[in-house]
PDB file of C-alpha atoms in Angstrom:
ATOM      1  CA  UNK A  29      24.299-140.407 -94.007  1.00  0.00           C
ATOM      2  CA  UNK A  30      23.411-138.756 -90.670  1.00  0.00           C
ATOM      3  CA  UNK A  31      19.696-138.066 -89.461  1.00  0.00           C
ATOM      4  CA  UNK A  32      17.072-137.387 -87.428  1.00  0.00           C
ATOM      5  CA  UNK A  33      15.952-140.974 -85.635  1.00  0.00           C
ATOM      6  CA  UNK A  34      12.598-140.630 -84.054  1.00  0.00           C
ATOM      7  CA  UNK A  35      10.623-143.687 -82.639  1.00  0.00           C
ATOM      8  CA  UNK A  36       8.149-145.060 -82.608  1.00  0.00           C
ATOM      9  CA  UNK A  37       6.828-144.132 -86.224  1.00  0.00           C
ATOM     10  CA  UNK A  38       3.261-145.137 -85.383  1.00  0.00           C
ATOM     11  CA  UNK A  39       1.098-145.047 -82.165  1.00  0.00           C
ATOM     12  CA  UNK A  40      -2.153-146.496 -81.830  1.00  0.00           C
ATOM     13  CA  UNK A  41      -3.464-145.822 -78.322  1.00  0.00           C
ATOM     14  CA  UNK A  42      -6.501-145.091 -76.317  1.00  0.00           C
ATOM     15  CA  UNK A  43      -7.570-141.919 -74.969  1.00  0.00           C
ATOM     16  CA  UNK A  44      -6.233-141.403 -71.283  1.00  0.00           C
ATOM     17  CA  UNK A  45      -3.148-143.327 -71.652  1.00  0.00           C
ATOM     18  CA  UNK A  46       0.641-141.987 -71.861  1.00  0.00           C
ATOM     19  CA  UNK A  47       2.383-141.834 -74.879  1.00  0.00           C
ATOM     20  CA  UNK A  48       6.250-141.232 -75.270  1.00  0.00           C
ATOM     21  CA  UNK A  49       7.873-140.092 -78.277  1.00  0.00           C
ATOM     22  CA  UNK A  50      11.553-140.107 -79.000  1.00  0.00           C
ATOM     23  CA  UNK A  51      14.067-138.490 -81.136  1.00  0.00           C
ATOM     24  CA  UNK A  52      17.895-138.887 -81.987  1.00  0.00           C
ATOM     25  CA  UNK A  53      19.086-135.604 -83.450  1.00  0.00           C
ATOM     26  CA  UNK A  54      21.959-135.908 -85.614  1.00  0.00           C
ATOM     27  CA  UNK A  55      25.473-136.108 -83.752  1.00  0.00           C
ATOM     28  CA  UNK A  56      26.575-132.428 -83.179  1.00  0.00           C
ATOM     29  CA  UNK A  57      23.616-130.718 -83.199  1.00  0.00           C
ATOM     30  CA  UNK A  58      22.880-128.949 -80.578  1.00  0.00           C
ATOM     31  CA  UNK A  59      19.442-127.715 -80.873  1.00  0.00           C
ATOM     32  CA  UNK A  60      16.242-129.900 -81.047  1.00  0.00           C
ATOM     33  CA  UNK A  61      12.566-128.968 -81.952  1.00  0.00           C
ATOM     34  CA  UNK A  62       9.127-130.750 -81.671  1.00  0.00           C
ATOM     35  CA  UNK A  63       6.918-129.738 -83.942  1.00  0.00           C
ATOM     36  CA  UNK A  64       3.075-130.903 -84.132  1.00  0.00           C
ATOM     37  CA  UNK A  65       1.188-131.544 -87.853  1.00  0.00           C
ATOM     38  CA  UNK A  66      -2.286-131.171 -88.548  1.00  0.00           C
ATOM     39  CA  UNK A  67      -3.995-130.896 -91.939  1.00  0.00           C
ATOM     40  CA  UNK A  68      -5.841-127.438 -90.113  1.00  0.00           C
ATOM     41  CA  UNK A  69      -3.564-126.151 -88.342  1.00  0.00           C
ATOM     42  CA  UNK A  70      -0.010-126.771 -90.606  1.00  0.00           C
ATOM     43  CA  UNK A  71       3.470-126.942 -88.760  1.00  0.00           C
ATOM     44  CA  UNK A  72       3.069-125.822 -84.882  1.00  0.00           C
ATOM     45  CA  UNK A  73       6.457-125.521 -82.588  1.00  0.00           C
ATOM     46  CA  UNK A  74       5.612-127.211 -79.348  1.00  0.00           C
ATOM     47  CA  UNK A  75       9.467-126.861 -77.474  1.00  0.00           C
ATOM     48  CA  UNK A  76      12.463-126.466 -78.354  1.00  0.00           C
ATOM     49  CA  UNK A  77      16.315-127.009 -76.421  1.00  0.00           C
ATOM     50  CA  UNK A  78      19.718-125.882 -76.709  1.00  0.00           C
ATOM     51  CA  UNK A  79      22.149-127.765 -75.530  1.00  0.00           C
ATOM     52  CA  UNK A  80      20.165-130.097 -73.941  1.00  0.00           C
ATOM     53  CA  UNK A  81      18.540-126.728 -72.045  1.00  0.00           C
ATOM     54  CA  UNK A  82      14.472-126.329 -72.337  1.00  0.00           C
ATOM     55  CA  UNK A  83      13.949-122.621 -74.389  1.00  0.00           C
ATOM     56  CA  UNK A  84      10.565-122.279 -75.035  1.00  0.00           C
ATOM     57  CA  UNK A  85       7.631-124.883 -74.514  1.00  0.00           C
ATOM     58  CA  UNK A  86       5.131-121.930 -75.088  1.00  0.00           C
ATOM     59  CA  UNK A  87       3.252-124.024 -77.804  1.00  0.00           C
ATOM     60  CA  UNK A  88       2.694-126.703 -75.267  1.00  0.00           C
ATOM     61  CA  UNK A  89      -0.187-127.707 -73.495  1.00  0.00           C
ATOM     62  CA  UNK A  90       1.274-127.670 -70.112  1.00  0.00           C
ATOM     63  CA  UNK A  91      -1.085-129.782 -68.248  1.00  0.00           C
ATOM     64  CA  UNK A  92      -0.621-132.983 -70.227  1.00  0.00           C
ATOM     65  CA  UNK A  93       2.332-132.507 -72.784  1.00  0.00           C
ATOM     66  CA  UNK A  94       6.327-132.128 -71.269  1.00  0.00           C
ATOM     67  CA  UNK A  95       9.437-132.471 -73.072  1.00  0.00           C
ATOM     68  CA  UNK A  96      12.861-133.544 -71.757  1.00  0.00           C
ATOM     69  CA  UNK A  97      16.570-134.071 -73.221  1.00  0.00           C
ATOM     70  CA  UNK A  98      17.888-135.924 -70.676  1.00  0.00           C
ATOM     71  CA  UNK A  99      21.124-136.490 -72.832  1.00  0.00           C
ATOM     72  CA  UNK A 100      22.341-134.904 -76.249  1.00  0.00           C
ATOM     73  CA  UNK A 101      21.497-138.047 -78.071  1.00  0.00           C
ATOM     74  CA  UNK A 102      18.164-137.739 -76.627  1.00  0.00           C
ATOM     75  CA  UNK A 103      14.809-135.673 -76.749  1.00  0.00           C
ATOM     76  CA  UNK A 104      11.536-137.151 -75.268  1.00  0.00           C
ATOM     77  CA  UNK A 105       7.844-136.004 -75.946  1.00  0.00           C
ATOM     78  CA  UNK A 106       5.470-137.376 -73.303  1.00  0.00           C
ATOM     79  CA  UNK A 107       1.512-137.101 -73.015  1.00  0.00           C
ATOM     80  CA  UNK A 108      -0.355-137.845 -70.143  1.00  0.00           C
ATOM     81  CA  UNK A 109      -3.145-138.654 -70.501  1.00  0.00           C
ATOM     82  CA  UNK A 110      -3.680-138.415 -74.023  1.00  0.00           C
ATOM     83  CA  UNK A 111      -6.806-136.898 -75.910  1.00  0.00           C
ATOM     84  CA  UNK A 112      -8.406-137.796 -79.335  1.00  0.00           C
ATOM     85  CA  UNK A 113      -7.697-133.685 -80.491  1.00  0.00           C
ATOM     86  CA  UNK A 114      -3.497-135.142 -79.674  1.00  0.00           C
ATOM     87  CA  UNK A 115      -4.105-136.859 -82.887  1.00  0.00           C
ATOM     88  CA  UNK A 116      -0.955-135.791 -85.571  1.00  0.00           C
ATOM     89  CA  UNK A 117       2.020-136.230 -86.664  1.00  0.00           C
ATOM     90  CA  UNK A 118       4.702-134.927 -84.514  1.00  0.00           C
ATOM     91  CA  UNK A 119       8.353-134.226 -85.558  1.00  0.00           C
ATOM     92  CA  UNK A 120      11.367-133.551 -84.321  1.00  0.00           C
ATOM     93  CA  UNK A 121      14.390-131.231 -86.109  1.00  0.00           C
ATOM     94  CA  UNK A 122      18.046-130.685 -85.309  1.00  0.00           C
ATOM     95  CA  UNK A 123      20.375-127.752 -86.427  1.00  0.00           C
ATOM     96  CA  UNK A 124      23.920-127.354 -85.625  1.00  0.00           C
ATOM     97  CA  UNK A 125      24.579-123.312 -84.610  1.00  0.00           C
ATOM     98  CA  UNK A 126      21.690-121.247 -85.672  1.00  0.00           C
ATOM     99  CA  UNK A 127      18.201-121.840 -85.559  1.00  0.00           C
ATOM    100  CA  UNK A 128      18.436-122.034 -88.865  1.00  0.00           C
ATOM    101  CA  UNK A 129      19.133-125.441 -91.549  1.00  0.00           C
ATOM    102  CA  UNK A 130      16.701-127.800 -89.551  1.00  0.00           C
ATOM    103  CA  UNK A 131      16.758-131.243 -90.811  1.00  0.00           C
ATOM    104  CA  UNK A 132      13.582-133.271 -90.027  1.00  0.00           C
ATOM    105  CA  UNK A 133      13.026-137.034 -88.705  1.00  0.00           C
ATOM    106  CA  UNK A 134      10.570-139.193 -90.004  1.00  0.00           C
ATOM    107  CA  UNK A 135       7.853-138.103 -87.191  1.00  0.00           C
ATOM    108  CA  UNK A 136       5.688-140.382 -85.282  1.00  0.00           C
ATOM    109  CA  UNK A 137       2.025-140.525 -86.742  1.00  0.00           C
ATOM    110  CA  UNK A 138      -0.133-140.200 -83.623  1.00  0.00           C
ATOM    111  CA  UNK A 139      -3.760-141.620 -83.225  1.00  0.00           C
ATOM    112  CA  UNK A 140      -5.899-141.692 -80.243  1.00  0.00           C
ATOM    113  CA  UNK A 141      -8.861-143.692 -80.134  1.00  0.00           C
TER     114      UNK A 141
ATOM    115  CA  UNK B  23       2.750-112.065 -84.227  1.00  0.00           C
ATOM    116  CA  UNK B  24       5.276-113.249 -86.432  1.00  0.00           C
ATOM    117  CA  UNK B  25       3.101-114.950 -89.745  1.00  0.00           C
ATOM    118  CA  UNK B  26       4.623-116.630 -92.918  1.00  0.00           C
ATOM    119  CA  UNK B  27       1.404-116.651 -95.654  1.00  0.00           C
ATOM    120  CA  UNK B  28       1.403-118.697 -98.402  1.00  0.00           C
ATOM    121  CA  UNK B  29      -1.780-119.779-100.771  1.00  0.00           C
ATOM    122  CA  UNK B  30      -2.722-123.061 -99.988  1.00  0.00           C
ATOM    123  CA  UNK B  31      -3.541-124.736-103.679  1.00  0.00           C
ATOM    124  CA  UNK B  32      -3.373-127.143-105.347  1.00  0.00           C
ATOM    125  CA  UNK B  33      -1.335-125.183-108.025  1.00  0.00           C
ATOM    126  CA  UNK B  34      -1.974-127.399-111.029  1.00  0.00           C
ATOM    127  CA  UNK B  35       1.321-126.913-113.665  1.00  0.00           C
ATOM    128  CA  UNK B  36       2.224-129.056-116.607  1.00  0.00           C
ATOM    129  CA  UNK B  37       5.129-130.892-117.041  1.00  0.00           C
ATOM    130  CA  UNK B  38       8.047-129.209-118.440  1.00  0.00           C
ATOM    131  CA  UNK B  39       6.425-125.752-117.423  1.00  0.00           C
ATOM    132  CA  UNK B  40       7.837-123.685-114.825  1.00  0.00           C
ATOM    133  CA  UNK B  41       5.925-123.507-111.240  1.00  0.00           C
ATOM    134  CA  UNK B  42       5.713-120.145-109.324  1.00  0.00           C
ATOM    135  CA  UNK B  43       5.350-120.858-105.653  1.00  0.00           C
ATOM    136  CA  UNK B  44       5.348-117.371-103.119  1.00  0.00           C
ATOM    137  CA  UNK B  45       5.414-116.911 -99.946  1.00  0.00           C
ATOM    138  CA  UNK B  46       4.712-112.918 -97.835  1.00  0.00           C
ATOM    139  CA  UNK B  47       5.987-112.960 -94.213  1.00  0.00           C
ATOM    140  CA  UNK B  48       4.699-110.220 -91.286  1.00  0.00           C
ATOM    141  CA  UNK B  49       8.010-109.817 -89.820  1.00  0.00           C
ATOM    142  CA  UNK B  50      10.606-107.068 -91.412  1.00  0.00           C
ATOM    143  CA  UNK B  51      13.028-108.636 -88.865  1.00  0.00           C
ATOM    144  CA  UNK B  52      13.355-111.523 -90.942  1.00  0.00           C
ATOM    145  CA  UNK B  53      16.499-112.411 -92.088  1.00  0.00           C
ATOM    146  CA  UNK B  54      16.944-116.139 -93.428  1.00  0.00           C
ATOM    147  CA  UNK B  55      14.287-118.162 -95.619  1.00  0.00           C
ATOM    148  CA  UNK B  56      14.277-121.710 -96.089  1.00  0.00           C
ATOM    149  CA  UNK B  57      12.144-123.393 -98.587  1.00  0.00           C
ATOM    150  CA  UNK B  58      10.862-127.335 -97.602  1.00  0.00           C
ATOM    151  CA  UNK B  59       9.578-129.864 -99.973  1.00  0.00           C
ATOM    152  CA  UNK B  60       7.075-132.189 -98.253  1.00  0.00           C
ATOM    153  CA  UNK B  61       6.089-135.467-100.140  1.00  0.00           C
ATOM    154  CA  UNK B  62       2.718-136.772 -99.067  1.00  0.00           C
ATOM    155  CA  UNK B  63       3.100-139.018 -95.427  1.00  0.00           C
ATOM    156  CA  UNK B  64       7.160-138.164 -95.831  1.00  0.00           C
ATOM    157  CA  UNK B  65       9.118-135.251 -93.647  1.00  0.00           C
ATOM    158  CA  UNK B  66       9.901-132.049 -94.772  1.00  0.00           C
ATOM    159  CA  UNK B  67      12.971-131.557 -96.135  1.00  0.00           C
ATOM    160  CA  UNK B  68      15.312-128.385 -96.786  1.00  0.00           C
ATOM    161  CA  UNK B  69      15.991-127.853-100.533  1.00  0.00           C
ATOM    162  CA  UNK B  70      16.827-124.189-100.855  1.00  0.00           C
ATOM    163  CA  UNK B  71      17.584-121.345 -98.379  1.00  0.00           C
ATOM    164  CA  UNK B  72      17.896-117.730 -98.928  1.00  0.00           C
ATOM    165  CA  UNK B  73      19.312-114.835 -97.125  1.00  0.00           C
ATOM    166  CA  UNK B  74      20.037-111.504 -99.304  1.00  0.00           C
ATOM    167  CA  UNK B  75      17.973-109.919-101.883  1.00  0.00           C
ATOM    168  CA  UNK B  76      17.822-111.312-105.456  1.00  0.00           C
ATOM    169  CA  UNK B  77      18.085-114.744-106.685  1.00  0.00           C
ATOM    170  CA  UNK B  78      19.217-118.165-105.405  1.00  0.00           C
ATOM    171  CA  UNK B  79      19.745-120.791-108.136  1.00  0.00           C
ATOM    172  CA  UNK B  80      20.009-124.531-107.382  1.00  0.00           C
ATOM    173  CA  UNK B  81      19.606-126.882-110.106  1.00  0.00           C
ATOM    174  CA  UNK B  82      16.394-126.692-111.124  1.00  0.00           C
ATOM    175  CA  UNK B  83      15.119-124.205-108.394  1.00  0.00           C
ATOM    176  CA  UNK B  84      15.766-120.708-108.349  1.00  0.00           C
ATOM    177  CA  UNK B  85      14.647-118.701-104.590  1.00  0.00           C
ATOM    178  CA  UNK B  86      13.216-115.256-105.063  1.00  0.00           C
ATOM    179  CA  UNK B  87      13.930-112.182-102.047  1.00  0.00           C
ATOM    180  CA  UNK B  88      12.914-108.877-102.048  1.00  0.00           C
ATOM    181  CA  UNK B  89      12.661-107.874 -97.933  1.00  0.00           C
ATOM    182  CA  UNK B  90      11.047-104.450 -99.208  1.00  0.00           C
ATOM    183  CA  UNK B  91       7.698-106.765-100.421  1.00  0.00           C
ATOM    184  CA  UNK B  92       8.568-109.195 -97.608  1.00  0.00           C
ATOM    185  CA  UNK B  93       8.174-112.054-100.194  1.00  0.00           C
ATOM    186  CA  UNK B  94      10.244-115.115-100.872  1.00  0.00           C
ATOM    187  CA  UNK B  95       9.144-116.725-104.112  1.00  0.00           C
ATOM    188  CA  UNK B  96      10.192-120.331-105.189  1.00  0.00           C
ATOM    189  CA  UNK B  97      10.399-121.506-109.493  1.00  0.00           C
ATOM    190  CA  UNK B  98      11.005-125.030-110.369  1.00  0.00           C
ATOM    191  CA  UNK B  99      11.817-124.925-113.985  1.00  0.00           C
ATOM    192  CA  UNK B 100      11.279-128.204-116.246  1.00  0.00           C
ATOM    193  CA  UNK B 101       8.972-129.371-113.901  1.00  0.00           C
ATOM    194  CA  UNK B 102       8.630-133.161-113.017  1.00  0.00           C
ATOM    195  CA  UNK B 103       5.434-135.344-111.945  1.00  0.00           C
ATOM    196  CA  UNK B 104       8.289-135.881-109.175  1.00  0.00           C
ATOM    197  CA  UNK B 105       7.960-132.783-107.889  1.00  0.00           C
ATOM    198  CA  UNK B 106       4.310-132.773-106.907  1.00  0.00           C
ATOM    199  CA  UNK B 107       4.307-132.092-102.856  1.00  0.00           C
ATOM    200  CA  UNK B 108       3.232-129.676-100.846  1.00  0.00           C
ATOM    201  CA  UNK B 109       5.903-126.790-100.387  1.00  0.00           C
ATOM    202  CA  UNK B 110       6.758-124.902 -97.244  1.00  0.00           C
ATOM    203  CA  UNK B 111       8.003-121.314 -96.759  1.00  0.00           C
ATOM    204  CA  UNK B 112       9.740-120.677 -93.759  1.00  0.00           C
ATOM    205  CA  UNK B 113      11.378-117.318 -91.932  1.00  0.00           C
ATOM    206  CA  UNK B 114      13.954-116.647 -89.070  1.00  0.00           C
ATOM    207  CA  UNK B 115      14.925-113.627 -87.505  1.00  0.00           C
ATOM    208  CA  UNK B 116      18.533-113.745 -85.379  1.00  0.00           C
ATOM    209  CA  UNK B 117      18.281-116.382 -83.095  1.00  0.00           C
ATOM    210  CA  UNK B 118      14.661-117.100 -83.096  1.00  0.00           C
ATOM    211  CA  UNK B 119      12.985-120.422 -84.358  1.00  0.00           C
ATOM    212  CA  UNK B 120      11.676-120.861 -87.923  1.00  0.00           C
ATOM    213  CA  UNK B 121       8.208-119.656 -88.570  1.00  0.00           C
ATOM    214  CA  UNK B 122       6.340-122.066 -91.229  1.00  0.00           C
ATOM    215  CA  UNK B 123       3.838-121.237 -93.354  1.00  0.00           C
ATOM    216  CA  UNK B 124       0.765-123.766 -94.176  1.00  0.00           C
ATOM    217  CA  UNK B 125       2.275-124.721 -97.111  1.00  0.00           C
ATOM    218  CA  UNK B 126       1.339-124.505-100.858  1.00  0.00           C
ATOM    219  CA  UNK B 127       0.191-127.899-102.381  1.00  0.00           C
ATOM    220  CA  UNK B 128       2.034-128.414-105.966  1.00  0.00           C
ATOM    221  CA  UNK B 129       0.714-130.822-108.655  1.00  0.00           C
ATOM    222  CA  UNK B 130       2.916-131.310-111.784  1.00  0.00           C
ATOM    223  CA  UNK B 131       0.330-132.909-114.456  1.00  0.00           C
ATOM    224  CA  UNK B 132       1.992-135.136-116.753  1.00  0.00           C
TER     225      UNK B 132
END
């Protein structure tokens, strides 16, 4: 049963540090999103590749978020430094082709302190 | 900007009875329309998508089109205490990303 890996599933950290987040999209896809999940503000695309190439980080803070695919097995989400408002649950999603059937990991539940 | 609207809830439905979730989106571009099912602390998770006008039945679920409205509607017949969760309307045009809605939160009373 392929899916979306993502690790770690919970962060506890303190504000200022670096957190990483990483996803294994399902073999074959070729296109990986992040999304960010607040209660307020629902499902928010922060980047998304193709083919391991960046297309939009728009929804990105630039000065402290940046994502990366360094292979096609898999995407990283880093913060640096980290701020109490980072606090949510952030997912990734691969499709295979379109933009369009995105299948969902588990997300990483983000708190900082 | 592109928007996907949906009424936030709880919608509060009996069990057995059929549940009406909808969904209006901004862009007449649109062209695909997913609908996620999003347990409480889980991932969302694709259980119907749409593309033409008319109906979509799967099972249980039926997906509603009409692009001249620019609504996507959503019935889950027989409904289930299983099927409480907080439902998300999505929309695509071409090439470009999904836009989500907030989501409609769903409560099937036993």
């Amino acid at each position: 049963d392929a899916r979306v890996t993502q690790t770690p599933r919970h962060k506890v950290t303190e504000m200022g540090q670096e957190v990483t987040m990483r996803c294994q999209p399902i073999l074959g896809h070729n296109t990986v999103f992040w999304y960010r999940q607040t209660m307020m503000q629902g499902l928010e695309l922060l980047a998304y590749f193709r083919n391991r190439a960046p297309l939009d980080d728009s929804g990105m803070p630039k000065d402290r978020f940046s994502a990366e695919m360094p292979d096609a097995t898999l995407a990283t989400l880093k913060i640096q430094p980290s701020e109490p408002r980072d606090s949510a649950v952030y997912f990734c999603a691969s499709v295979r082709g379109s933009y369009n059937e995105q299948f969902f990991g588990p997300g990483t539940r983000l708190t900082v302190l | 900007q592109k928007e996907v609207e949906q009424n936030s809830g709880p919608l509060s439905v009996p069990e057995g009875a059929i549940a009406s979730l909808n969904c209006t989106y901004s862009d007449r571009g649109s062209q695909s329309f997913f609908w996620y099912r999003q347990y409480s602390g889980k991932s969302p998770e694709l259980i119907m998508s749409i593309y033409s006008n008319g109906d979509k039945e799967d099972g249980r679920f039926t997906a509603q089109l009409n692009k001249a409205s620019q609504y996507v509607s959503l019935l889950i017949r027989d409904s289930q205490p299983s099927d409480s969760a907080t439902y998300l309307c999505a929309a695509a045009s071409g090439n470009t990303p999904l836009v989500f809605g907030k989501g409609t939160r769903l409560s099937v009373i036993a």
